[in-house]
Amino acid sequence: MRTKTLAHRFFSAALLVALAGAPAHAADTEPTPHQSEAIAMAFDLSAAFEHAAETIEPSVVHIITSARNRRGFQQQTGVGSGVIVDDRGYILTNNHVVESGQTLTVRLADNREVPAELVGTFPESDLAVLKIDAEDITAARFADSEAVKVGQWVLAVGSPFGFQQTVTAGIVSAKGRGSFDPQSASGEPRVGAFQEYIQTDAAINPGNSGGPLVDLHGRVVGINTAIASSSGGNNGLGFTIPADIAQAVMHSIIETGQVNRGWLGVEMQRLDPVEAHALDIEGGVIIAEARDDGPAQRAGLEKGDIIVSLGGRTTENIVRLANAIMLAKPGTPVEIEYIRGTEHRSTRAVVADRDEQRLIALNAIRIDDLGLSIRADDIVLTTARRRQSTVPGFVVVDVKRGSAADDAGFRVGDFIYEVDDRTFEDPEALADYLTANPAQSRTRVQLFRGNARGYIDLTE
């Protein structure tokens, strides 16, 4: 089996170039000054790779997920990689690495295996945070992913195919890549929520997901998430979540258990490159519509304005602006630079909470104690005699992962029609009942799921 890494292959290629033209019959022939310089440069690059790999190695972990099968036996469901990002034991990885596991185990660089707790996830950016209780661990350092340059050397580190600590090398091929379908051979863009990638040609093998992409100082540039390949192997395009996005998501999850996303209240439109050139800017996003009394409108922004930066983050395209808004903490002011006509202007807007705005738009409320969001609705039932009747109730519009509602088995789309054989006129009345009865040993929620009628018991 070939286990030679890309770093070694690059080194070998450099030697071949340096020694080209040397007489085959004279193995001890001294290289020319030019060849000596090329060999020295190759050794310098190799040494830089070694330094980066040695620096990040103690922080990279192997993640094993498992769940009980129908017979009650624990069965491995997946593997992946992660990186220790805090001395308190917090680990950053991909959501898709851990989403299928009921039990999480982390294997450290020194081969210790410790159980891990899922702190929180943010599927929209394919990120998750775990926590372990272990001593003598080393947290990785982060690089400024905004300062990363196309063409810069990077290393992808992880545990592909279950092997411990494999390193591959490559360069940053592109920045600011938009959403794509990881299952697509072509990697064509798709509509996604908060996806923005650094593209690299460093091999990201199966099992490398969740591991770090690092610079030559061994600092984390991003979290490896996927490879778009026509063959299913590593000969494709590697995609990495930038470190600045990963850190913002991580801090929010550690502090609150969830990601509180910003909302500006604008509809966005792509800026034509010709117009951008005429304005002498690299790019921007046109405000197609500013919501009435939304944060943007209150800050003085209007339809037709071109946003070029938000919160110190340049917004060359819609993906960049969407992420800049998402990274802004709700309730805090952010600096916005924009163009109106040909005039460069700036303003400050206080972003709102995106999830709260979504609930308002749905006319829904959140029951924080349960991690459940509901809105009033009706369901039409057809009896055995084909008579129809309308039943009032409440539709579940959101279930927070890891919450009491999630643990109990609620799903988005469930229709609640009774609780403890009682009906309720509005969502607020139901929320008050559920939160005012914490001492009850059991609360029975009766619901429809599709065409099936059932119930869920909420217990302490």
Coordinates of C-alpha atoms in Angstrom, one line a residue:
M1 CA 0.0 0.0 0.0
R2 CA 1.3 3.5 -0.9
T3 CA 1.5 5.7 2.2
K4 CA 3.8 8.4 0.8
T5 CA 2.3 11.8 1.6
L6 CA 1.9 14.7 -0.8
A7 CA 4.6 16.5 1.1
H8 CA 7.1 13.8 0.3
R9 CA 6.0 13.7 -3.3
F10 CA 6.6 17.4 -3.7
F11 CA 10.0 17.0 -2.1
S12 CA 10.8 14.2 -4.5
A13 CA 9.7 16.3 -7.5
A14 CA 11.9 19.1 -6.3
L15 CA 14.9 16.9 -6.2
L16 CA 14.2 15.5 -9.6
V17 CA 14.2 19.0 -11.0
A18 CA 17.3 20.0 -9.1
L19 CA 19.3 17.0 -10.3
A20 CA 18.1 17.1 -13.9
G21 CA 21.0 16.9 -16.3
A22 CA 23.4 15.2 -13.9
P23 CA 25.6 12.5 -15.5
A24 CA 24.1 9.1 -14.8
H25 CA 27.5 7.5 -14.5
A26 CA 28.8 9.8 -11.8
A27 CA 26.8 9.2 -8.7
D28 CA 29.2 11.3 -6.6
T29 CA 29.2 14.3 -8.9
E30 CA 28.9 17.6 -7.0
P31 CA 25.8 19.6 -7.9
T32 CA 26.2 22.9 -9.7
P33 CA 25.7 26.1 -7.6
H34 CA 22.2 26.5 -9.1
Q35 CA 21.4 22.8 -8.3
S36 CA 22.7 23.3 -4.8
E37 CA 20.4 26.3 -4.3
A38 CA 17.4 24.3 -5.6
I39 CA 18.2 21.4 -3.3
A40 CA 18.5 23.8 -0.3
M41 CA 15.1 25.3 -1.1
A42 CA 13.6 21.8 -1.4
F43 CA 15.0 20.9 2.1
D44 CA 13.7 24.2 3.5
L45 CA 10.2 23.5 2.2
S46 CA 10.4 20.0 3.6
A47 CA 11.5 21.4 7.0
A48 CA 8.5 23.8 6.9
F49 CA 6.1 21.0 6.3
E50 CA 7.7 19.0 9.2
H51 CA 7.4 21.9 11.5
A52 CA 3.7 22.5 10.7
A53 CA 2.9 18.8 11.1
E54 CA 4.7 18.5 14.4
T55 CA 3.0 21.7 15.7
I56 CA -0.6 20.6 15.0
E57 CA -0.2 16.9 15.6
P58 CA -1.0 16.9 19.4
S59 CA -4.2 18.8 18.8
V60 CA -5.7 16.5 16.1
V61 CA -8.1 13.8 17.3
H62 CA -9.8 10.8 15.8
I63 CA -13.6 10.6 16.4
I64 CA -15.6 7.4 16.6
T65 CA -19.4 7.5 16.6
S66 CA -21.6 4.6 17.6
A67 CA -25.2 3.7 18.3
R68 CA -27.3 0.8 19.5
N69 CA -28.7 -1.5 16.8
R70 CA -32.1 -3.2 16.9
R71 CA -30.7 -6.0 19.1
G72 CA -29.4 -3.5 21.6
F73 CA -25.7 -3.9 20.7
Q74 CA -23.4 -0.9 20.4
Q75 CA -22.4 -0.6 16.7
Q76 CA -19.9 1.8 15.1
T77 CA -21.7 4.2 12.8
G78 CA -18.9 6.4 11.6
V79 CA -15.4 7.9 12.0
G80 CA -13.9 11.3 11.4
S81 CA -11.4 13.8 12.7
G82 CA -11.5 16.9 14.9
V83 CA -9.1 19.4 16.4
I84 CA -8.8 20.5 20.1
V85 CA -9.4 24.3 20.2
D86 CA -9.5 25.0 23.9
D87 CA -7.5 23.8 27.0
R88 CA -10.9 23.1 28.7
G89 CA -11.3 20.2 26.3
Y90 CA -13.5 21.7 23.5
I91 CA -13.1 20.0 20.1
L92 CA -14.2 21.4 16.7
T93 CA -15.4 19.0 14.0
N94 CA -18.0 18.6 11.3
N95 CA -21.7 18.2 12.0
H96 CA -21.9 15.3 9.5
V97 CA -19.2 13.5 11.5
V98 CA -21.2 13.2 14.6
E99 CA -24.9 13.5 13.5
S100 CA -25.5 9.7 13.3
G101 CA -23.8 8.9 16.6
Q102 CA -25.5 8.3 20.0
T103 CA -22.2 7.7 21.7
L104 CA -19.0 9.6 20.8
T105 CA -15.4 8.5 21.6
V106 CA -12.3 10.6 21.0
R107 CA -8.9 9.0 20.4
L108 CA -6.1 11.5 21.2
A109 CA -2.7 11.8 19.6
D110 CA -1.2 9.7 22.4
N111 CA -3.8 7.0 21.7
R112 CA -5.8 7.6 24.8
E113 CA -9.5 7.1 24.2
V114 CA -12.0 9.2 26.2
P115 CA -15.8 9.7 25.9
A116 CA -17.0 13.0 24.4
E117 CA -20.1 15.1 25.0
L118 CA -21.9 16.8 22.2
V119 CA -22.1 20.5 23.2
G120 CA -23.9 21.8 20.1
T121 CA -24.1 21.8 16.3
F122 CA -24.7 24.2 13.5
P123 CA -25.7 22.1 10.5
E124 CA -26.0 25.1 8.2
S125 CA -22.2 25.5 8.3
D126 CA -21.6 21.7 9.0
L127 CA -19.9 22.4 12.3
A128 CA -20.2 20.8 15.7
V129 CA -18.5 21.3 19.1
L130 CA -17.6 18.4 21.4
K131 CA -16.1 18.4 24.9
I132 CA -13.9 15.9 26.6
D133 CA -12.6 15.6 30.2
A134 CA -8.9 15.0 29.8
E135 CA -5.6 16.3 31.1
D136 CA -2.4 17.1 29.2
I137 CA -4.1 18.2 26.0
T138 CA -2.8 20.8 23.6
A139 CA -5.1 23.3 21.9
A140 CA -4.4 24.4 18.4
R141 CA -3.9 28.1 17.4
F142 CA -6.0 29.8 14.8
A143 CA -4.8 31.8 11.8
D144 CA -6.6 34.8 10.4
S145 CA -8.4 33.1 7.5
E146 CA -9.2 36.5 6.0
A147 CA -5.5 37.0 5.5
V148 CA -4.9 33.6 3.7
K149 CA -3.7 34.1 0.2
V150 CA -4.5 32.0 -2.9
G151 CA -1.3 30.0 -3.7
Q152 CA -0.3 29.7 -0.1
W153 CA 1.0 26.3 1.1
V154 CA -1.3 24.4 3.5
L155 CA -1.5 21.0 5.1
A156 CA -4.6 18.9 5.6
V157 CA -4.4 16.8 8.8
G158 CA -6.7 14.0 9.9
S159 CA -7.4 10.3 10.3
P160 CA -8.4 9.0 6.8
F161 CA -9.7 5.4 6.6
G162 CA -9.1 5.1 10.4
F163 CA -5.3 5.6 10.1
Q164 CA -3.8 7.8 12.8
Q165 CA -2.5 11.2 11.9
T166 CA -2.1 11.5 8.1
V167 CA -0.8 14.7 6.6
T168 CA -1.2 15.9 3.0
A169 CA 0.1 19.1 1.4
G170 CA -1.2 21.4 -1.2
I171 CA -2.0 25.1 -1.8
V172 CA -5.0 27.3 -1.4
S173 CA -6.7 27.1 -4.8
A174 CA -9.5 29.7 -4.2
K175 CA -11.3 31.6 -1.5
G176 CA -14.9 32.5 -1.0
R177 CA -16.3 29.5 -2.8
G178 CA -20.1 29.3 -2.5
S179 CA -22.3 26.4 -1.5
F180 CA -22.0 23.2 -3.4
D181 CA -23.4 19.7 -3.3
P182 CA -20.8 17.4 -1.7
Q183 CA -22.4 14.4 -3.5
S184 CA -22.2 16.1 -6.9
A185 CA -19.4 15.0 -9.2
S186 CA -19.2 18.4 -10.7
G187 CA -19.3 20.4 -7.5
E188 CA -21.9 22.7 -9.0
P189 CA -23.1 25.5 -6.7
R190 CA -26.4 24.9 -4.9
V191 CA -28.6 27.1 -2.8
G192 CA -27.3 26.8 0.8
A193 CA -27.5 28.7 4.0
F194 CA -24.2 29.7 5.5
Q195 CA -21.6 28.0 3.3
E196 CA -18.4 29.6 2.3
Y197 CA -15.2 27.6 1.6
I198 CA -11.5 27.8 1.1
Q199 CA -10.7 25.5 -1.8
T200 CA -7.5 23.5 -1.7
D201 CA -5.8 20.7 -3.7
A202 CA -4.5 19.1 -0.5
A203 CA -6.1 15.7 -0.4
I204 CA -9.0 15.4 2.0
N205 CA -9.7 11.7 2.3
P206 CA -12.7 10.0 3.8
G207 CA -12.2 10.3 7.6
N208 CA -10.3 13.6 7.2
S209 CA -13.6 15.5 7.6
G210 CA -13.5 17.7 10.7
G211 CA -9.7 17.8 10.8
P212 CA -7.8 21.1 10.4
L213 CA -6.3 22.7 7.4
V214 CA -3.2 24.5 8.7
D215 CA -0.6 27.0 7.4
L216 CA 3.2 26.4 7.6
H217 CA 3.1 27.7 11.2
G218 CA 0.8 24.9 12.2
R219 CA -2.1 27.4 12.8
V220 CA -5.7 26.4 11.8
V221 CA -6.8 28.0 8.6
G222 CA -10.1 26.1 8.4
I223 CA -12.0 22.9 9.1
N224 CA -11.9 20.3 6.3
T225 CA -15.4 19.4 5.3
A226 CA -15.7 17.7 1.9
I227 CA -14.2 16.8 -1.4
A228 CA -16.0 17.1 -4.7
S229 CA -14.7 14.1 -6.8
S230 CA -16.0 12.3 -9.8
S231 CA -14.3 9.1 -8.7
G232 CA -15.2 9.1 -5.0
G233 CA -11.5 9.3 -4.1
N234 CA -9.3 12.2 -3.1
N235 CA -8.5 13.4 -6.7
G236 CA -11.0 16.2 -6.6
L237 CA -11.6 19.6 -5.1
G238 CA -11.1 19.9 -1.3
F239 CA -13.3 22.4 0.6
T240 CA -12.6 23.9 4.0
I241 CA -14.7 26.0 6.3
P242 CA -12.7 29.2 7.0
A243 CA -11.3 29.6 10.5
D244 CA -13.1 32.9 11.2
I245 CA -16.5 31.3 10.6
A246 CA -15.6 28.2 12.5
Q247 CA -14.4 30.3 15.5
A248 CA -17.6 32.4 15.6
V249 CA -19.8 29.3 15.5
M250 CA -17.7 27.6 18.1
H251 CA -17.7 30.5 20.6
S252 CA -21.5 30.9 20.2
I253 CA -22.1 27.2 20.8
I254 CA -19.8 27.1 23.8
E255 CA -21.4 30.2 25.4
T256 CA -25.1 29.5 24.6
G257 CA -25.3 26.0 23.2
Q258 CA -26.5 27.3 19.9
V259 CA -25.7 29.8 17.2
N260 CA -27.6 33.1 17.4
R261 CA -27.5 34.3 13.8
G262 CA -27.7 38.0 12.8
W263 CA -30.5 39.4 10.5
L264 CA -30.2 42.6 8.6
G265 CA -33.6 42.7 6.9
V266 CA -32.4 42.9 3.3
E267 CA -33.0 41.0 0.0
M268 CA -29.7 40.7 -1.9
Q269 CA -28.9 41.0 -5.5
R270 CA -25.6 40.1 -7.3
L271 CA -23.5 43.1 -8.5
D272 CA -22.6 42.8 -12.2
P273 CA -18.8 42.7 -12.6
V274 CA -19.0 45.4 -15.3
E275 CA -20.7 47.7 -12.8
A276 CA -18.1 46.8 -10.1
H277 CA -15.3 47.7 -12.5
A278 CA -17.0 51.0 -13.3
L279 CA -17.1 51.8 -9.5
D280 CA -13.5 50.6 -9.1
I281 CA -14.4 48.0 -6.5
E282 CA -13.7 44.2 -6.4
G283 CA -17.3 43.4 -5.8
G284 CA -20.3 44.1 -3.6
V285 CA -24.0 43.2 -3.1
I286 CA -26.9 45.3 -4.2
I287 CA -29.8 45.8 -1.7
A288 CA -32.8 44.6 -3.8
E289 CA -35.2 45.4 -1.0
A290 CA -34.9 46.7 2.6
R291 CA -37.6 45.4 4.9
D292 CA -39.9 47.9 6.5
D293 CA -38.6 48.9 10.0
G294 CA -35.8 46.3 9.6
P295 CA -32.2 46.9 10.9
A296 CA -31.0 48.0 7.4
Q297 CA -33.8 50.5 6.9
R298 CA -33.4 51.9 10.4
A299 CA -29.7 52.4 9.7
G300 CA -30.6 54.5 6.6
L301 CA -29.9 51.9 3.9
E302 CA -32.1 51.9 0.8
K303 CA -33.0 49.8 -2.2
G304 CA -30.1 50.1 -4.7
D305 CA -27.4 50.7 -2.2
I306 CA -24.3 48.5 -2.7
I307 CA -22.8 47.0 0.5
V308 CA -19.1 46.5 0.2
S309 CA -18.2 45.5 3.8
L310 CA -20.0 44.6 7.0
G311 CA -18.4 44.3 10.4
G312 CA -14.9 44.8 8.9
R313 CA -15.5 41.9 6.5
T314 CA -15.5 42.6 2.8
T315 CA -18.6 41.5 1.0
E316 CA -17.6 40.8 -2.6
N317 CA -20.6 38.5 -3.2
I318 CA -23.8 37.3 -1.7
V319 CA -22.2 34.4 0.2
R320 CA -19.7 36.7 1.9
L321 CA -22.4 39.2 2.9
A322 CA -24.7 36.4 4.2
N323 CA -21.9 35.1 6.4
A324 CA -20.9 38.6 7.6
I325 CA -24.5 39.1 8.7
M326 CA -24.6 35.6 10.3
L327 CA -21.4 36.3 12.2
A328 CA -22.7 39.6 13.6
K329 CA -24.0 39.1 17.2
P330 CA -27.7 40.0 17.5
G331 CA -28.4 43.2 19.4
T332 CA -24.9 44.7 18.7
P333 CA -24.1 47.5 16.2
V334 CA -22.0 46.7 13.1
E335 CA -20.2 49.1 10.8
I336 CA -21.5 48.9 7.2
E337 CA -19.7 50.5 4.2
Y338 CA -21.8 51.0 1.1
I339 CA -22.1 52.9 -2.1
R340 CA -25.0 55.1 -3.1
G341 CA -24.8 56.2 -6.7
T342 CA -21.0 56.8 -6.8
E343 CA -20.7 58.1 -3.3
H344 CA -19.0 55.9 -0.6
R345 CA -20.8 56.0 2.7
S346 CA -20.9 54.3 6.0
T347 CA -23.5 53.6 8.7
R348 CA -24.0 51.5 11.8
A349 CA -26.9 49.0 12.1
V350 CA -28.0 46.9 15.1
V351 CA -28.6 43.4 13.7
A352 CA -31.6 41.4 14.9
D353 CA -31.9 37.7 15.7
R354 CA -32.6 35.7 12.6
D355 CA -34.3 32.9 14.3
E356 CA -36.6 35.3 16.2
Q357 CA -37.5 37.0 12.9
R358 CA -38.3 33.6 11.4
L359 CA -40.7 32.8 14.2
I360 CA -42.3 36.2 13.8
A361 CA -42.7 35.6 10.1
L362 CA -44.3 32.2 10.9
N363 CA -46.4 33.7 13.7
A364 CA -44.7 31.1 15.9
I365 CA -43.4 31.1 19.5
R366 CA -40.4 29.3 21.1
I367 CA -40.9 27.3 24.3
D368 CA -37.3 27.8 25.6
D369 CA -37.6 25.2 28.5
L370 CA -38.4 22.5 25.9
G371 CA -36.4 23.8 22.9
L372 CA -39.6 23.6 20.9
S373 CA -41.1 26.2 18.5
I374 CA -44.8 26.0 17.5
R375 CA -47.4 28.0 15.6
A376 CA -51.2 27.7 15.6
D377 CA -52.7 25.8 12.7
D378 CA -55.6 23.4 11.7
I379 CA -55.6 19.9 10.4
V380 CA -58.3 18.5 8.2
L381 CA -59.3 14.9 9.1
T382 CA -61.3 12.5 7.0
T383 CA -63.4 10.0 8.9
A384 CA -64.2 6.4 7.9
R385 CA -67.5 7.7 6.3
R386 CA -65.4 10.2 4.3
R387 CA -66.6 13.1 6.3
Q388 CA -64.1 15.9 6.9
S389 CA -63.6 17.7 10.2
T390 CA -61.2 20.5 11.1
V391 CA -59.1 20.0 14.2
P392 CA -57.3 23.1 15.7
G393 CA -53.8 22.7 17.1
F394 CA -50.2 23.6 16.7
V395 CA -47.5 22.7 14.2
V396 CA -43.9 22.1 15.4
V397 CA -41.7 24.4 13.3
D398 CA -38.4 23.9 15.0
V399 CA -36.8 21.5 17.5
K400 CA -33.5 22.5 19.1
R401 CA -31.0 19.6 18.9
G402 CA -30.1 18.2 22.3
S403 CA -33.1 19.8 24.0
A404 CA -35.8 18.1 26.1
A405 CA -38.1 18.2 23.0
D406 CA -35.4 16.6 20.9
D407 CA -34.7 13.9 23.5
A408 CA -38.5 13.2 23.8
G409 CA -38.7 12.6 20.0
F410 CA -40.5 15.6 18.6
R411 CA -40.0 16.3 14.9
V412 CA -40.6 19.4 12.7
G413 CA -44.1 19.0 11.2
D414 CA -45.6 17.2 14.2
F415 CA -49.2 18.4 14.8
I416 CA -50.1 18.8 18.5
Y417 CA -53.8 18.7 19.2
E418 CA -54.1 17.9 22.9
V419 CA -51.9 17.9 26.0
D420 CA -53.1 15.9 29.0
D421 CA -56.5 15.6 27.3
R422 CA -56.8 19.4 27.2
T423 CA -57.1 21.8 24.2
F424 CA -55.6 25.2 24.0
E425 CA -56.7 28.3 22.1
D426 CA -53.3 29.8 21.3
P427 CA -49.6 28.9 21.4
E428 CA -49.0 31.1 24.4
A429 CA -51.6 29.2 26.4
L430 CA -49.9 25.9 25.6
A431 CA -46.5 27.3 26.3
D432 CA -47.7 28.6 29.7
Y433 CA -49.2 25.2 30.6
L434 CA -46.0 23.3 29.7
T435 CA -43.7 25.6 31.5
A436 CA -45.9 26.0 34.6
N437 CA -46.0 22.3 35.3
P438 CA -42.4 21.3 35.7
A439 CA -43.2 19.3 38.9
Q440 CA -45.5 16.9 37.0
S441 CA -44.1 13.4 36.7
R442 CA -45.5 13.1 33.2
T443 CA -47.1 15.3 30.5
R444 CA -48.7 13.5 27.6
V445 CA -48.6 15.4 24.3
Q446 CA -51.1 13.9 21.8
L447 CA -50.2 14.5 18.1
F448 CA -50.5 13.5 14.5
R449 CA -47.3 12.6 12.5
G450 CA -48.4 12.4 8.9
N451 CA -51.5 10.2 8.9
A452 CA -50.5 8.5 12.1
R453 CA -51.9 9.4 15.5
G454 CA -49.7 9.0 18.6
Y455 CA -48.4 10.7 21.7
I456 CA -45.1 11.7 23.4
D457 CA -44.6 11.7 27.1
L458 CA -42.6 14.5 28.6
T459 CA -41.1 13.4 31.9
E460 CA -38.7 15.0 34.3

